[in-house]
Coordinates of N, CA, C and O in Angstrom, one line a residue:
X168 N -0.4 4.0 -7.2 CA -0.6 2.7 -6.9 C -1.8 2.5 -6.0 O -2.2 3.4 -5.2
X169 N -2.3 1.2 -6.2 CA -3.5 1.1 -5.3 C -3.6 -0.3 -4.9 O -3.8 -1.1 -5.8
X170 N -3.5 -0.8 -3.5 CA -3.3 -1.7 -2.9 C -4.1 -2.2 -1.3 O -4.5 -1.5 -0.4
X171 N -4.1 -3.6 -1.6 CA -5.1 -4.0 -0.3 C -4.6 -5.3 0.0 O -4.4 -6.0 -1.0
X172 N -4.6 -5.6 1.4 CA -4.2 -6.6 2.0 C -5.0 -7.8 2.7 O -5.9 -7.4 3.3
X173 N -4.9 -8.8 2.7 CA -5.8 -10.0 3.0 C -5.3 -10.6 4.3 O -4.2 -10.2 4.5
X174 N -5.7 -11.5 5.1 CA -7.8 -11.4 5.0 C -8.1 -10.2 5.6 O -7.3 -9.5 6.3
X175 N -9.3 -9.9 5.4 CA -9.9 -9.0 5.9 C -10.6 -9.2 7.0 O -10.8 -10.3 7.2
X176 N -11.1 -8.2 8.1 CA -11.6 -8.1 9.8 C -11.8 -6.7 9.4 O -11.1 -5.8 9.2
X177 N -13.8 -7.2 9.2 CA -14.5 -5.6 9.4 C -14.6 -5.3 11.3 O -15.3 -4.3 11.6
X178 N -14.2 -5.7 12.0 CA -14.6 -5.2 13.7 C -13.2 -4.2 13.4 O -13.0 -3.1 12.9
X179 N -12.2 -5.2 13.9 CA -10.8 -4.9 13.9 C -9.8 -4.6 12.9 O -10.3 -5.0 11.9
X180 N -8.5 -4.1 12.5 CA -7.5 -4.0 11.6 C -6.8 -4.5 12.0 O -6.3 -4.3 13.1
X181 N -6.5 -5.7 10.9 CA -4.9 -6.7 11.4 C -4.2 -6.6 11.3 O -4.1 -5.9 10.3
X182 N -3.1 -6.9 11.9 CA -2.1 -6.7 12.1 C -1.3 -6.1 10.7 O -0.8 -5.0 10.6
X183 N -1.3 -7.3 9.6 CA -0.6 -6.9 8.4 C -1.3 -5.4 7.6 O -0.6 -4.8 6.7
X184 N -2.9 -5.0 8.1 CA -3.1 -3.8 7.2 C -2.8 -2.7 8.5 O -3.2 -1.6 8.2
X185 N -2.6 -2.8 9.2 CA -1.8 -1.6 9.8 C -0.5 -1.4 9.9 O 0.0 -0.4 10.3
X186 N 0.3 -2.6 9.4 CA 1.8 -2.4 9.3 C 2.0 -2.0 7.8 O 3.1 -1.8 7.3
X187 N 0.7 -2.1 7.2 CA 0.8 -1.6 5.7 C 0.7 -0.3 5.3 O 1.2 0.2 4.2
X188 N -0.2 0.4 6.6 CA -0.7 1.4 6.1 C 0.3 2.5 7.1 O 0.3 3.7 6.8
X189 N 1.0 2.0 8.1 CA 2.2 2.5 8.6 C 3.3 2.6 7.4 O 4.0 3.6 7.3
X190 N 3.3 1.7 6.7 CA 4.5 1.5 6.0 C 4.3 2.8 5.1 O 5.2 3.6 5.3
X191 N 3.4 3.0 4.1 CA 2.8 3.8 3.0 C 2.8 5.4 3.8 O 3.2 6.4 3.3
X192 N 2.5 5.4 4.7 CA 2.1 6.4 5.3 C 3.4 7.4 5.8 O 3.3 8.6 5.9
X193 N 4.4 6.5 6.0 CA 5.9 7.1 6.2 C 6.7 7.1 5.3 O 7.9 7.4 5.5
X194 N 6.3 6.8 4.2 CA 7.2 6.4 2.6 C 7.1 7.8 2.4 O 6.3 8.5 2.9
X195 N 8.4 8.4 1.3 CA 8.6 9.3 1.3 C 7.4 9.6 -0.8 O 7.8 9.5 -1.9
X196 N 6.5 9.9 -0.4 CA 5.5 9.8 -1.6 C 4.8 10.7 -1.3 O 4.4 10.9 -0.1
X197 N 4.4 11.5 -2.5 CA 3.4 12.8 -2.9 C 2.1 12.8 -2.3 O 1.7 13.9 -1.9
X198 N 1.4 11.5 -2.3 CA -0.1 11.7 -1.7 C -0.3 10.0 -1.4 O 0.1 9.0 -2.0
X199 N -1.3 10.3 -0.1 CA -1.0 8.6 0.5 C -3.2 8.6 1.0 O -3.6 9.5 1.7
X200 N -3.6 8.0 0.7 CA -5.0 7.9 1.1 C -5.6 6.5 1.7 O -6.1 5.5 1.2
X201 N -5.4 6.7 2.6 CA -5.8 4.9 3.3 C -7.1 5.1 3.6 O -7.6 6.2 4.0
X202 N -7.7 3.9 3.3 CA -8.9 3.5 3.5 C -9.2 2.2 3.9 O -8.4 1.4 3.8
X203 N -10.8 1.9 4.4 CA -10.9 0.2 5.1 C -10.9 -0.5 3.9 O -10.7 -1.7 4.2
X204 N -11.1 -0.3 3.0 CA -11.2 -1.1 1.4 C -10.2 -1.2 0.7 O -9.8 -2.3 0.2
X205 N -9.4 0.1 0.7 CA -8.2 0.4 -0.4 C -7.5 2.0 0.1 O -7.9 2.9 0.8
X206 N -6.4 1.5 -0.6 CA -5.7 2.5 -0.3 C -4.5 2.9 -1.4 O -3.7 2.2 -1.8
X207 N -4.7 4.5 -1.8 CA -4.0 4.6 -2.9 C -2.4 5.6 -2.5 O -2.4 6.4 -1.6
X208 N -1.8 5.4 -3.0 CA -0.5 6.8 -2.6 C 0.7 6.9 -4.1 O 1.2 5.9 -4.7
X209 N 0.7 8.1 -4.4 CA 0.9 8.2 -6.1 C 2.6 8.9 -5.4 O 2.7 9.7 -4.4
X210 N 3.5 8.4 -6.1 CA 4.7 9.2 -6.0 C 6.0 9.1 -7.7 O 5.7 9.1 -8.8
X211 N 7.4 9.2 -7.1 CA 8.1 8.7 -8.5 C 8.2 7.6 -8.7 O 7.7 6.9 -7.9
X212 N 8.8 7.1 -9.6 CA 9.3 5.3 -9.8 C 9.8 5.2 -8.6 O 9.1 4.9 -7.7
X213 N 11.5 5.3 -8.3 CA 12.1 5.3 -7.3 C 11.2 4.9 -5.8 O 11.5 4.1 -4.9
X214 N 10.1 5.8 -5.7 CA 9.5 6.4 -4.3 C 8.7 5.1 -4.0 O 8.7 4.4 -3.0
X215 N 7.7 5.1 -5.2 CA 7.0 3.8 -4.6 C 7.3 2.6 -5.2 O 6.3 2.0 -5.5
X216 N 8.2 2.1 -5.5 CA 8.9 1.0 -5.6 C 9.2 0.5 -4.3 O 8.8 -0.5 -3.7
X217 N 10.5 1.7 -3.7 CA 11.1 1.8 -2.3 C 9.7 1.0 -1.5 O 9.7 0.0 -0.9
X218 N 8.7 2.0 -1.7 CA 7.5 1.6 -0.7 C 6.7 0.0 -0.7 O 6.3 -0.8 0.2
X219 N 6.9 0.0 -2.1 CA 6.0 -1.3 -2.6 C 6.7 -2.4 -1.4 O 6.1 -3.0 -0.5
X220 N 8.3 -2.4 -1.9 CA 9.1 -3.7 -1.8 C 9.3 -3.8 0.1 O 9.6 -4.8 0.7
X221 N 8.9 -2.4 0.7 CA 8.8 -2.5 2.2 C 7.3 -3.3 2.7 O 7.2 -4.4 3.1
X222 N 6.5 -2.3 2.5 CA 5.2 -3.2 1.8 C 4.6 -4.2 1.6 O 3.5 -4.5 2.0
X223 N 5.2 -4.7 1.0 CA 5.2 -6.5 0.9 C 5.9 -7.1 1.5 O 5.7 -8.2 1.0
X224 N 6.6 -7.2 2.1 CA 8.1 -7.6 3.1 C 7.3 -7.5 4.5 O 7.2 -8.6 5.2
X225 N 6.8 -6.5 4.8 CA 6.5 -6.3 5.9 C 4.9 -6.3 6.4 O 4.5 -6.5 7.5
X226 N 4.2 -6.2 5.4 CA 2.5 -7.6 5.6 C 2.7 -8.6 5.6 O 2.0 -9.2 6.4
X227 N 3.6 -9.2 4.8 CA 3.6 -10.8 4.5 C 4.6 -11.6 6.1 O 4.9 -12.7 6.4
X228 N 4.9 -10.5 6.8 CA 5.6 -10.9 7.7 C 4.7 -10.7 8.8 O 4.6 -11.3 9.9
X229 N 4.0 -9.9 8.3 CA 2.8 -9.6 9.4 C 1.6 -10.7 9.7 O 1.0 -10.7 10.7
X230 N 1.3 -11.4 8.7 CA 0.6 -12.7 8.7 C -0.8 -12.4 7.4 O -1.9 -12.9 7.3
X231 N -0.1 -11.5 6.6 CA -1.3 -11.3 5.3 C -0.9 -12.4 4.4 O 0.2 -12.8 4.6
X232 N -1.4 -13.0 3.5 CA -2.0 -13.9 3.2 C -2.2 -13.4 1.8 O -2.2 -14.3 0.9
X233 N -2.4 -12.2 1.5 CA -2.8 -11.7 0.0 C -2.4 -10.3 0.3 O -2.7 -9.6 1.3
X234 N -1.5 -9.9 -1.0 CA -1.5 -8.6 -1.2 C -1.8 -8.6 -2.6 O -1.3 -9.4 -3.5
X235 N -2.6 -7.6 -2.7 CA -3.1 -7.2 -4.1 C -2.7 -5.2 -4.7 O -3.3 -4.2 -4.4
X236 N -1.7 -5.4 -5.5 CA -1.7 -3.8 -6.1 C -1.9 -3.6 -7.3 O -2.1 -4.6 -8.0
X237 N -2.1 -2.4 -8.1 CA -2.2 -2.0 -9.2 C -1.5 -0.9 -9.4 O -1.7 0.1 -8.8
X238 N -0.6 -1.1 -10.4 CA 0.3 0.5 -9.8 C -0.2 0.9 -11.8 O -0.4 0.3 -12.9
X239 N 0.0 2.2 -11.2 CA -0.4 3.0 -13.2 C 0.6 3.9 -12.9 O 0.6 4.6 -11.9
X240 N 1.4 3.9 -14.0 CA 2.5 5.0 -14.4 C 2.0 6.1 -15.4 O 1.4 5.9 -16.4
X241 N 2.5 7.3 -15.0 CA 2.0 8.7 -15.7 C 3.1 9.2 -16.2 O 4.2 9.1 -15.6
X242 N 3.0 9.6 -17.1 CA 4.1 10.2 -17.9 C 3.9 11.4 -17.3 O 2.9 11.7 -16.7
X243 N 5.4 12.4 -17.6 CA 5.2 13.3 -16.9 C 4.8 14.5 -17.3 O 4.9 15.5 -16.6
X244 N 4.3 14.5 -18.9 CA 3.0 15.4 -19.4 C 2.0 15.4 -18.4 O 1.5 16.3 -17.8
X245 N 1.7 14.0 -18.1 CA 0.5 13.4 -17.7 C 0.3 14.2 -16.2 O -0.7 14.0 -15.7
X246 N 1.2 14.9 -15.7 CA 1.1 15.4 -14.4 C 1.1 16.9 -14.1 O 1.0 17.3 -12.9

């Protein structure tokens, strides 16, 4: 999944993308990569679902304004 939170503050990180990237960052998921742009973290259905729905619960409570994700499912050839 790959996800980013609105508005954006190039000085500072707001409130909602540090409670985002706390969130993702303690989720129980395979690989987590935050960045000032984007941020990606790949796990099972279950795992980042769990994460997604904390995620959005807890930016939008934080005062974000836009959350944008992209989540791609891999078969598990595919891994």
């Amino acid at each position: 999944m790959e996800f980013t939170t609105e508005p954006f503050d190039l000085d500072e990180a707001p409130a909602h993308a540090v409670v985002a990237r706390e969130v993702i960052q303690t989720a129980e998921l395979d690989a987590v990569d935050v960045g000032p742009f984007g941020n990606t973290a790949e796990g099972g259905a279950d795992q980042v679902l769990t994460a997604v729905d904390a995620l959005l619960r807890k930016a939008l409570a934080s005062g974000a304004t836009r959350v944008s994700f992209q989540v791609n499912v891999i078969g598990e050839d595919a891994r």
